[in-house]
Coordinates of C-alpha atoms in Angstrom, one line a residue:
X1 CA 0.0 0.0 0.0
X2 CA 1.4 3.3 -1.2
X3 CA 1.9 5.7 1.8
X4 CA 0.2 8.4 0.7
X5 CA -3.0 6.5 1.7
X6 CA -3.8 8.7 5.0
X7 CA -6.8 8.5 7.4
X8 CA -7.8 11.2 9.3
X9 CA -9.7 10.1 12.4
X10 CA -11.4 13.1 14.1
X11 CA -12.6 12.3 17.6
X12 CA -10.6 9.3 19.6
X13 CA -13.2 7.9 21.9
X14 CA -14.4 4.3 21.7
X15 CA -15.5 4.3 17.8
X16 CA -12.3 6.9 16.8
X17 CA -9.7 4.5 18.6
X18 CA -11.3 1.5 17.2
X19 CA -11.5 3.0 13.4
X20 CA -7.8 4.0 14.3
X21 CA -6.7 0.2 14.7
X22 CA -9.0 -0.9 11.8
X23 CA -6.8 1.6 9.5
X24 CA -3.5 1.1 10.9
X25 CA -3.7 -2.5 11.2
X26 CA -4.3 -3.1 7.8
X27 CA -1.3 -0.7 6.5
X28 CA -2.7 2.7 6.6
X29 CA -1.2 5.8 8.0
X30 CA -3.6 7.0 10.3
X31 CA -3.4 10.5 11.9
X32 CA -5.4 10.6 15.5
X33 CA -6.7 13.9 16.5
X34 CA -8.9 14.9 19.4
X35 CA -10.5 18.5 20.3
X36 CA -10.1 17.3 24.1
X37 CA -5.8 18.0 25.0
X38 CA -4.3 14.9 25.5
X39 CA -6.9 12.3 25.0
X40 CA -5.5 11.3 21.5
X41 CA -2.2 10.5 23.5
X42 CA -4.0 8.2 25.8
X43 CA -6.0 6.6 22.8
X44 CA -2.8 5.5 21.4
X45 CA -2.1 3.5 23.8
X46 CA -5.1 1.7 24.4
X47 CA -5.3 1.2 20.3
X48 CA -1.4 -0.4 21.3
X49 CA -3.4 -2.9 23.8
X50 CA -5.9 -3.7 20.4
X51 CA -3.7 -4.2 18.0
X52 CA -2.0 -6.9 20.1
X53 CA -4.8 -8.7 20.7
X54 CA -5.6 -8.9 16.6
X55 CA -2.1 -9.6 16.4
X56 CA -2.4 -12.7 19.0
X57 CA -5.4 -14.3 16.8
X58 CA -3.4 -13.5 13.7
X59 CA -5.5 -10.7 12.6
X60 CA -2.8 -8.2 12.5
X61 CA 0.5 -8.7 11.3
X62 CA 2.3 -6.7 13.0
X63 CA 1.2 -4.8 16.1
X64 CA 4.0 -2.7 17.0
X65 CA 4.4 -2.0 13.4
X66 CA 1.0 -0.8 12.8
X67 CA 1.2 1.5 16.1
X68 CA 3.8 3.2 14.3
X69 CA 2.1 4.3 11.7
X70 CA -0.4 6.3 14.0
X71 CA 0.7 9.6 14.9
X72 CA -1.2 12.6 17.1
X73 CA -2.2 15.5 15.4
X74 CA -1.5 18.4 16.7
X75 CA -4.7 20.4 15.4
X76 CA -7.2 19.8 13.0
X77 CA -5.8 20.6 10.2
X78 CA -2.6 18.5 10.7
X79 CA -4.4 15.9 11.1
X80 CA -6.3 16.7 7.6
X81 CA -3.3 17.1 6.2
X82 CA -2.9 14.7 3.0
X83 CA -5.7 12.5 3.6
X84 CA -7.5 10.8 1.3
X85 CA -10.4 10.0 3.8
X86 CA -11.3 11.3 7.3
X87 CA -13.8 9.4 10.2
X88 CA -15.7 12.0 12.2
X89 CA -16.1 10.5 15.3
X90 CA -17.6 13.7 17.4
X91 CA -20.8 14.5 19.1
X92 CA -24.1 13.0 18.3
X93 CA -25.9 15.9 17.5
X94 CA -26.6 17.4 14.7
X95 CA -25.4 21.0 15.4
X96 CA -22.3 19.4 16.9
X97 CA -22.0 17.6 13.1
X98 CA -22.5 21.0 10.9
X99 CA -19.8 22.8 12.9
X100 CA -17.0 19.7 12.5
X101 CA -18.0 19.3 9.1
X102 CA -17.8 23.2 8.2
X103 CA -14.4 23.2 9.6
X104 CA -13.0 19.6 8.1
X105 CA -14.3 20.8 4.9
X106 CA -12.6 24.2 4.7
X107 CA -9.4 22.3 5.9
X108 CA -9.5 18.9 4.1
X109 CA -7.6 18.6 0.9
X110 CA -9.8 18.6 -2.1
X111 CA -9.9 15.1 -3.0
X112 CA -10.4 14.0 0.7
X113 CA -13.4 11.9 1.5
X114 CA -15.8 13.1 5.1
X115 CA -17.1 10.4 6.5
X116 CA -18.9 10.1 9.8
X117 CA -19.5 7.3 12.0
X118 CA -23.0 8.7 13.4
X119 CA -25.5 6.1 13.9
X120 CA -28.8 7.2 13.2
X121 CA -28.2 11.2 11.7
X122 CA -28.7 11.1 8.0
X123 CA -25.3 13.1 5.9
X124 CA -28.1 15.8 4.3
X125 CA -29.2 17.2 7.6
X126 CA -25.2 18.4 8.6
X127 CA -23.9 18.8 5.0
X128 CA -26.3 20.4 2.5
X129 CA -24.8 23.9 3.2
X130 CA -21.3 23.0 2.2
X131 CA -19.3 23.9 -0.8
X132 CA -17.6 20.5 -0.7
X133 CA -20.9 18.6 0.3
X134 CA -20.7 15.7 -3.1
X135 CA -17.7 14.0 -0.8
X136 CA -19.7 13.8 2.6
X137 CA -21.4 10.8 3.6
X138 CA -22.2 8.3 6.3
X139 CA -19.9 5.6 7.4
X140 CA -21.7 3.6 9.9
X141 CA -19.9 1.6 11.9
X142 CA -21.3 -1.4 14.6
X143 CA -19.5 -0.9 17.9
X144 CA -16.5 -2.3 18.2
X145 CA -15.7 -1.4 14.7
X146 CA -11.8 -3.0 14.8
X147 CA -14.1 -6.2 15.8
X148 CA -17.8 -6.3 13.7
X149 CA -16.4 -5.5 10.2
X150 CA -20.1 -4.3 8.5
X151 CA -20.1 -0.5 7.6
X152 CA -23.0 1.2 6.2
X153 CA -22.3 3.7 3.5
X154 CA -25.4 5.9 3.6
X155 CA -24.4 9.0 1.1
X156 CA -26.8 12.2 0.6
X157 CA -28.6 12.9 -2.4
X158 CA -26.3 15.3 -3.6
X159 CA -23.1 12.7 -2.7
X160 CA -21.1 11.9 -5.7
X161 CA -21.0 8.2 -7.1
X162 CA -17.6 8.4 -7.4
X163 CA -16.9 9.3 -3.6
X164 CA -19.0 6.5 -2.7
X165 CA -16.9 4.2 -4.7
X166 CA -13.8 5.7 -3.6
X167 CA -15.1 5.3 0.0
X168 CA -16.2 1.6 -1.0
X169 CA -12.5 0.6 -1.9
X170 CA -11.0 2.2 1.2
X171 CA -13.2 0.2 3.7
X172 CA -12.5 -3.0 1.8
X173 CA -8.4 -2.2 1.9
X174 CA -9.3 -2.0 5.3
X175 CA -11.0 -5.7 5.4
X176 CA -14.2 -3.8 6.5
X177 CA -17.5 -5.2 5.1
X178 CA -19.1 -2.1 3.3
X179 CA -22.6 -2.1 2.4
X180 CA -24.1 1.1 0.1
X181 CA -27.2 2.5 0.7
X182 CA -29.4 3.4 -2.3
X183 CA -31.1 5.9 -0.7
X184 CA -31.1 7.9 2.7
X185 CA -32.6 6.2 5.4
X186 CA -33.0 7.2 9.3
X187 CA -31.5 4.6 11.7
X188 CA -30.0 3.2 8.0
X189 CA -30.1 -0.5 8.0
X190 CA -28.3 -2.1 10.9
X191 CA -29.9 0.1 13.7
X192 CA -33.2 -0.2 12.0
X193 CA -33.2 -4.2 12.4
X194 CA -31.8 -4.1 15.1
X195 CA -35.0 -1.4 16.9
X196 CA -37.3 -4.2 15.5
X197 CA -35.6 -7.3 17.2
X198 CA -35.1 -5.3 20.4
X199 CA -38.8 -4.0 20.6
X200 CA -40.4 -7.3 20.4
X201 CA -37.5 -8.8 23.1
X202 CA -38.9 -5.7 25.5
X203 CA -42.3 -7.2 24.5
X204 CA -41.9 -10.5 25.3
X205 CA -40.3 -10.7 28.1
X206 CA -42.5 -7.4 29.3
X207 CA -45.8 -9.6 28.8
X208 CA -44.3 -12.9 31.0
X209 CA -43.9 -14.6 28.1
X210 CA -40.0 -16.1 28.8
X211 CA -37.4 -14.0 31.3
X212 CA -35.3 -12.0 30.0
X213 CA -32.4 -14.5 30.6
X214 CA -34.1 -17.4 28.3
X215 CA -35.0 -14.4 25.5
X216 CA -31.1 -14.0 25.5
X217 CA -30.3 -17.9 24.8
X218 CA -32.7 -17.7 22.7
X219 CA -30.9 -15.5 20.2
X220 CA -27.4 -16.4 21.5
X221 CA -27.9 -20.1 20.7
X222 CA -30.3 -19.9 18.3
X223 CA -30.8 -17.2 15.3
X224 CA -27.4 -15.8 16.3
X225 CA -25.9 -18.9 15.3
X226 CA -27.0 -19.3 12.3
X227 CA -27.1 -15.3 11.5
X228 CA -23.3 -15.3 12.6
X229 CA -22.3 -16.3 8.8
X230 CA -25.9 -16.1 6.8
X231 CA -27.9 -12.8 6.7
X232 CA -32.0 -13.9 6.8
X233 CA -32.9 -14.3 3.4
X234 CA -29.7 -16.7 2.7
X235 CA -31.6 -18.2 6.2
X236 CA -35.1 -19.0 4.9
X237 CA -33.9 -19.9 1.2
X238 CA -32.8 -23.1 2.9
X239 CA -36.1 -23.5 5.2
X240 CA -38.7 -24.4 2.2
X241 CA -38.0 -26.7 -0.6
X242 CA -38.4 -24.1 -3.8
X243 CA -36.4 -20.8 -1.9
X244 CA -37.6 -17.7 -0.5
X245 CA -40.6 -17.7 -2.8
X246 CA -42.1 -21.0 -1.4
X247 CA -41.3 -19.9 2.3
X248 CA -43.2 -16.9 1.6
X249 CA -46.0 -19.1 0.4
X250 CA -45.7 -21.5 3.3
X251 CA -45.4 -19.1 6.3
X252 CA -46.2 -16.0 4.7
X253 CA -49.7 -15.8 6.8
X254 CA -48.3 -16.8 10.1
X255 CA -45.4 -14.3 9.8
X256 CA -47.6 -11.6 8.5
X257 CA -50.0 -12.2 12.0
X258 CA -47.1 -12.1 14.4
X259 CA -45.9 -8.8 12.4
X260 CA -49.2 -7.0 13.0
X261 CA -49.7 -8.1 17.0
X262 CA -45.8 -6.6 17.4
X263 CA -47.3 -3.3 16.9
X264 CA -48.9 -2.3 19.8
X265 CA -47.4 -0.2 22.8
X266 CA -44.1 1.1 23.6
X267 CA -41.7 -1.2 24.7
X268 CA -39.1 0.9 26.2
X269 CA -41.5 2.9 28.3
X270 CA -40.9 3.4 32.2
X271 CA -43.0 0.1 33.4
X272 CA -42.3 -2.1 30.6
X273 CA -38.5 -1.6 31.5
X274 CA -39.4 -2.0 35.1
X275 CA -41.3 -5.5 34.5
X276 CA -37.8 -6.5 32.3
X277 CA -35.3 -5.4 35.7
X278 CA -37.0 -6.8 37.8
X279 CA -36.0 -10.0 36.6
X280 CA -32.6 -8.8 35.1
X281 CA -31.3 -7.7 38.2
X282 CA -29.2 -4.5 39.2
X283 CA -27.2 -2.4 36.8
X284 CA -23.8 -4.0 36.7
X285 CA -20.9 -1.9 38.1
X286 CA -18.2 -0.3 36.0
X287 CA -15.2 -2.9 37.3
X288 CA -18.0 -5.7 35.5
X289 CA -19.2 -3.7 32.4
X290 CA -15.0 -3.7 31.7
X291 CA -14.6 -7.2 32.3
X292 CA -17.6 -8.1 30.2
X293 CA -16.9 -5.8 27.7
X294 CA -13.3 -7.2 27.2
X295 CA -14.6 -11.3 27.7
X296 CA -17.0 -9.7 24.5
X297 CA -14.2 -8.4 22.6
X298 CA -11.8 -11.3 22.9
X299 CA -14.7 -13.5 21.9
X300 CA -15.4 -11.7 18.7
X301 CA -11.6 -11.4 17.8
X302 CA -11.6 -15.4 17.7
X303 CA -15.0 -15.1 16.0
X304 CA -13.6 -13.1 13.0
X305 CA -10.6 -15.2 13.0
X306 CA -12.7 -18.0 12.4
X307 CA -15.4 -16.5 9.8
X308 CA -12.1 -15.5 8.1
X309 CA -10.4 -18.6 7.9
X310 CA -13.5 -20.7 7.1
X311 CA -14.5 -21.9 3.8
X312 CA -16.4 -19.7 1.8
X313 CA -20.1 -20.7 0.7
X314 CA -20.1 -23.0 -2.2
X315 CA -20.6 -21.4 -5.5
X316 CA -24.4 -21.6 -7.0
X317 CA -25.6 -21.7 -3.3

């Protein structure tokens, strides 16, 4: 890879550090910048700590190498400096967006793609006032991005094709998974499945159907098995004889019920959640959401070791 392929990541946090090891770990120069003094420092090393991990299931090549080649911007516009893409990873707010994207567009050379990682703000609402607004787009990550390779590439009307493309071929250098929306979309895909699937898990369990325990197994060691390596439709083309059509056919009515009676009442209100803690049990301290959260990560590095080193699907299937 030719070194003049530079990333910008703006904002080191939990998505900016991880988008930092995604990019140097697979032979980019990345330059780290944060508005906060002294926090991309700190990020560095804790992106050190990743990288070895990778390293250890064989997922990075070289770990000390690819710390090198991440370096702390001094300013903005250092970091910008001769990038050919740059990951906004600032403040979820839409004001906070049109400000970072005003000044990374002013600063940015010309041919440098804006990306940002937001999860649910769609790239028209903080770029349509901006000279340079046919290279912005979303970059959606799924948290932790150095981990879950999928990134949704949700570009405005007004984004060029050829930016997208661009964008395309940098996430896949990066052995990302990049998917293109066709249109804009709030929530985009990921986050919008994933409101659905949570909703009717707040329902269930909320109407004393299972506990909230047995909802997880049921997911863990049951569609999340099989959803690990096939998305749904690959799914259900192997549950009926004649494909997607017959299943359709079969279970079409069922499915269609069970849609419609998921409709009703919000989920996430104050005594639904209440009904779901109960069970659950108390929030889990700090000192346990870092040991979880760590037991998680390690578990998804050997995952995507594995998916990577597994045959591919047969051809024709």
């Amino acid at each position: 890879m030719a070194v003049t392929d530079k990333i910008a990541i703006i904002g080191s946090g939990l998505i900016g550090r991880a988008w930092a090891t995604v990019f140097a770990g697979n032979g980019f120069e990345v330059a780290l910048y944060d508005v906060v003094p002294g926090v991309a420092a700190k990020a560095r090393a804790h992106i050190g700590r990743n990288l070895r991990e990778l390293a250890g299931f064989g997922l990075v090549d070289d770990a000390r190498a690819s710390l090198a080649r991440i370096r702390v911007a001094k300013d903005l516009a250092d970091a910008l400096k001769g990038a050919k893409l740059a990951q906004e990873n600032g403040p979820e707010t839409v004001e906070a967006k049109q400000a970072l994207f005003a000044e990374m567009d002013r600063l940015a050379p010309k041919g440098c793609i804006l990306a940002s990682s937001t999860s649910f703000i769609i790239a028209s609402r903080f770029a349509e006032g901006l000279k340079g607004r046919h290279r912005c787009l979303v970059a959606h990550p799924v948290n932790p991005p150095h981990l879950v390779p999928i990134v949704e590439l949700a570009p405005a009307p007004w984004t060029s094709a050829a930016v997208v493309a661009r964008a395309k071929r940098i996430y896949e250098k990066a052995k990302q998974v990049p998917i293109v929306l066709r249109k804009e979309h709030p929530g985009f895909v990921l986050n919008r499945l994933q409101a659905v699937l949570l909703a009717e898990a707040f329902r269930i369990v909320g109407s004393g159907i299972c506990s909230p325990q047995d909802l997880d197994k049921t997911i863990k060691d049951g569609l999340g098995l099989r959803w690990s390596f096939m998305g749904p439709f690959e799914t259900i083309e192997l549950n009926a004889p004649g494909g997607i059509g017959d299943y359709c056919r079969r279970y079409g009515p069922s499915l269609t019920r069970i849609a419609e009676e998921c409709q009703g009442g919000d989920p996430f209100g104050e005594a639904n959640v209440g009904r779901i803690l109960s069970e659950w049990g108390d929030a889990p301290s700090p000192d346990n959401v870092k040991r979880v959260s760590d037991w998680r990560d390690t578990r998804l590095a050997a995952l995507k070791a594995h998916k990577r080193n597994a045959k591919r699907k047969p051809s024709g299937a």
